[in-house]
């Protein structure tokens, strides 16, 4: 007879000894499972968390989701969207997606391949999938949280069921994101029956712990001393590019080559004064317990008019110049008209119909930190973070205009300046980093201030003694006035760190030459580097340069492989998937 309670069928073709051995084996597995669950070593249910990010915020929130899930007895890991196929989605039960939106409603770089596959005609049905989506964006853009909206809608079209309605977060995303996270995790616990572990966390051994939150962040920036402020470009240049070094002091702040530094700016006091005068205010008026002048200097965006303010002014002043431009219905015309104008300009355009102080304040968005690619390596400069920034200055008619953060650093921070220090915090960017393989080749494409992270990359490789070849494409307008870090790059070349440097100074000859021109000229060798396993990085302007570089890259691949455009696109997609083609664009 079979042992009492055995799972082995009575008519199974085993001897009594075999049955007894198998029954004991099965019982042992069951007992081990009970012990493991009781000890809190295994989650009672598993979720999948996917993220799409351009600057790292969505990745951080995905890590927070996983950490919160573990405390509730749920297992799971956070991976980028491009790492998952629609076919894999079909095998999931509970899915959480956190994604930002890049550019004008586009998917972030590590979500594009996922989206292409998800919207394809052959995408599988997902009737068994329960999901929720969190979007990060900026209401200042027309296509606010468009990536999250598209993914949310497409999952529904494929038959998946929402766990919770999508939440679209503006630039101050922390509070709504935390509320959504708590709500969706509570819903998951209710649906799966998960129970909190008795130990510190119910985590799968394969799930790494999320990175620890820095002490210094958006709500608590570190007050850093500006140790160096040096002009890099020539005084004769049409641009003003500066090199900054910010001291880390005793902050304990760490960073990696490729990360960004967020700089918390203060609005120019002169502009605040002009705005107050226009509003007929003294600046002493109290707003949320603070003087109005201080609120305008440190708390509100007064350089770029918000969409809400523009809409309000069009309604209030239908005969204004702004209203006439909007009436044309051409978005590009409106963008052109608004370019360079600030809040004071649009208020003056509206004349006597413009809102007064109390009505205006709700239309002024919170003043945001500006993020800049770090141009140093912690291996070479552990106590400082370097930045390479172009100061924005221009004039229209009777007024001079200046960039909020760039001229704040250039003119108003320092030992003998208006502000002795500046608030900063690191924004990690794990996907944009030096290869872990020191033998791997690197190709870096960064014209203008796009050279910033690649200076850090080269210093990192030099400090690590990496043997991999390094090729930089750099350019700007004129060699004589705009060749920033020329001495450093020459020295890195002499040391054997910078293997090759291709330069493109667009206005030194009649025919304009750009970095993508040099890429095409070196088509065979560039493709050879890729075939040798090179990692290719792009940093700079997203609207034109990055798109032109990608078009050139596709052309190089198609020409060298000779298999057509579709093959080139697939080759580039494979590079993206392998993290060998990554971008830091803005």
Short mmCIF file of N, CA, C and O in Angstrom, two decimals, residues 8 29 31 37 130 148 177-178 183 198 208 212 222 245 339 357-358 363 372 426 434 473 486 531 540-541:
data_model
loop_
_atom_site.label_atom_id
_atom_site.label_comp_id
_atom_site.label_asym_id
_atom_site.label_seq_id
_atom_site.Cartn_x
_atom_site.Cartn_y
_atom_site.Cartn_z
N UNK A 8 1.50 9.85 -4.40
CA UNK A 8 1.77 8.88 -5.45
C UNK A 8 0.51 8.05 -5.68
O UNK A 8 -0.05 7.48 -4.75
N UNK A 29 10.60 17.91 0.54
CA UNK A 29 10.50 19.16 -0.23
C UNK A 29 9.42 20.06 0.37
O UNK A 29 9.60 21.26 0.54
N UNK A 31 8.27 20.07 3.42
CA UNK A 31 8.70 20.60 4.71
C UNK A 31 9.68 21.75 4.54
O UNK A 31 9.63 22.76 5.25
N UNK A 37 9.14 29.49 3.87
CA UNK A 37 8.12 30.52 3.94
C UNK A 37 8.02 31.09 5.35
O UNK A 37 7.91 32.29 5.56
N UNK A 130 -2.69 41.65 -15.32
CA UNK A 130 -3.19 42.77 -14.52
C UNK A 130 -2.06 43.80 -14.43
O UNK A 130 -0.92 43.45 -14.11
N UNK A 148 3.55 57.25 -21.19
CA UNK A 148 2.73 56.47 -20.26
C UNK A 148 1.32 56.28 -20.80
O UNK A 148 0.74 55.19 -20.68
N UNK A 177 3.52 60.22 -6.79
CA UNK A 177 4.12 58.90 -7.06
C UNK A 177 4.06 58.03 -5.82
O UNK A 177 3.77 56.83 -5.89
N UNK A 178 4.31 58.62 -4.64
CA UNK A 178 4.24 57.85 -3.39
C UNK A 178 2.82 57.38 -3.12
O UNK A 178 2.60 56.23 -2.66
N UNK A 183 -1.02 52.84 -3.10
CA UNK A 183 -2.33 52.33 -3.51
C UNK A 183 -2.20 51.06 -4.35
O UNK A 183 -2.94 50.09 -4.15
N UNK A 198 8.23 37.76 8.06
CA UNK A 198 8.62 37.92 9.45
C UNK A 198 9.99 38.55 9.56
O UNK A 198 10.32 39.18 10.55
N UNK A 208 18.23 42.02 -6.47
CA UNK A 208 19.16 42.87 -5.73
C UNK A 208 18.43 43.99 -5.02
O UNK A 208 17.39 44.46 -5.48
N UNK A 212 20.52 52.74 -2.26
CA UNK A 212 20.09 53.54 -1.12
C UNK A 212 19.81 54.98 -1.56
O UNK A 212 20.51 55.53 -2.40
N UNK A 222 22.45 69.63 -1.19
CA UNK A 222 23.68 69.95 -0.46
C UNK A 222 24.16 71.34 -0.88
O UNK A 222 24.18 71.68 -2.07
N UNK A 245 33.94 73.72 -10.86
CA UNK A 245 34.27 72.65 -9.93
C UNK A 245 33.58 72.93 -8.61
O UNK A 245 33.82 73.98 -7.99
N UNK A 339 9.74 82.00 -28.09
CA UNK A 339 11.16 81.76 -27.86
C UNK A 339 11.85 83.06 -27.42
O UNK A 339 11.78 84.10 -28.08
N UNK A 357 -1.42 90.41 -9.35
CA UNK A 357 -0.54 89.55 -8.57
C UNK A 357 -1.22 88.25 -8.12
O UNK A 357 -0.71 87.16 -8.35
N UNK A 358 -2.36 88.39 -7.45
CA UNK A 358 -3.02 87.20 -6.90
C UNK A 358 -3.45 86.23 -7.98
O UNK A 358 -3.39 85.01 -7.78
N UNK A 363 -0.31 80.70 -11.91
CA UNK A 363 0.17 80.35 -13.24
C UNK A 363 1.69 80.24 -13.32
O UNK A 363 2.23 79.87 -14.36
N UNK A 372 22.80 68.91 -15.26
CA UNK A 372 23.94 69.01 -16.17
C UNK A 372 24.77 67.74 -16.09
O UNK A 372 25.00 67.20 -15.00
N UNK A 426 23.05 64.79 -6.77
CA UNK A 426 23.41 63.93 -7.90
C UNK A 426 22.18 63.21 -8.42
O UNK A 426 21.34 62.73 -7.65
N UNK A 434 30.70 54.23 -18.22
CA UNK A 434 31.87 53.62 -18.86
C UNK A 434 31.71 52.10 -18.85
O UNK A 434 31.23 51.53 -17.86
N UNK A 473 34.48 62.06 -31.24
CA UNK A 473 34.06 63.02 -32.27
C UNK A 473 33.62 64.28 -31.55
O UNK A 473 32.68 64.26 -30.74
N UNK A 486 41.13 71.69 -25.20
CA UNK A 486 42.10 71.28 -26.22
C UNK A 486 43.37 70.74 -25.60
O UNK A 486 43.88 69.68 -26.01
N UNK A 531 31.99 46.43 -34.91
CA UNK A 531 32.15 44.98 -35.07
C UNK A 531 33.14 44.41 -34.06
O UNK A 531 33.05 43.24 -33.68
N UNK A 540 24.28 65.44 -26.20
CA UNK A 540 24.06 66.77 -26.74
C UNK A 540 22.60 67.03 -27.07
O UNK A 540 21.70 66.40 -26.52
N UNK A 541 22.38 67.96 -27.95
CA UNK A 541 21.05 68.43 -28.34
C UNK A 541 20.20 67.32 -28.93
O UNK A 541 20.60 66.65 -29.89
#
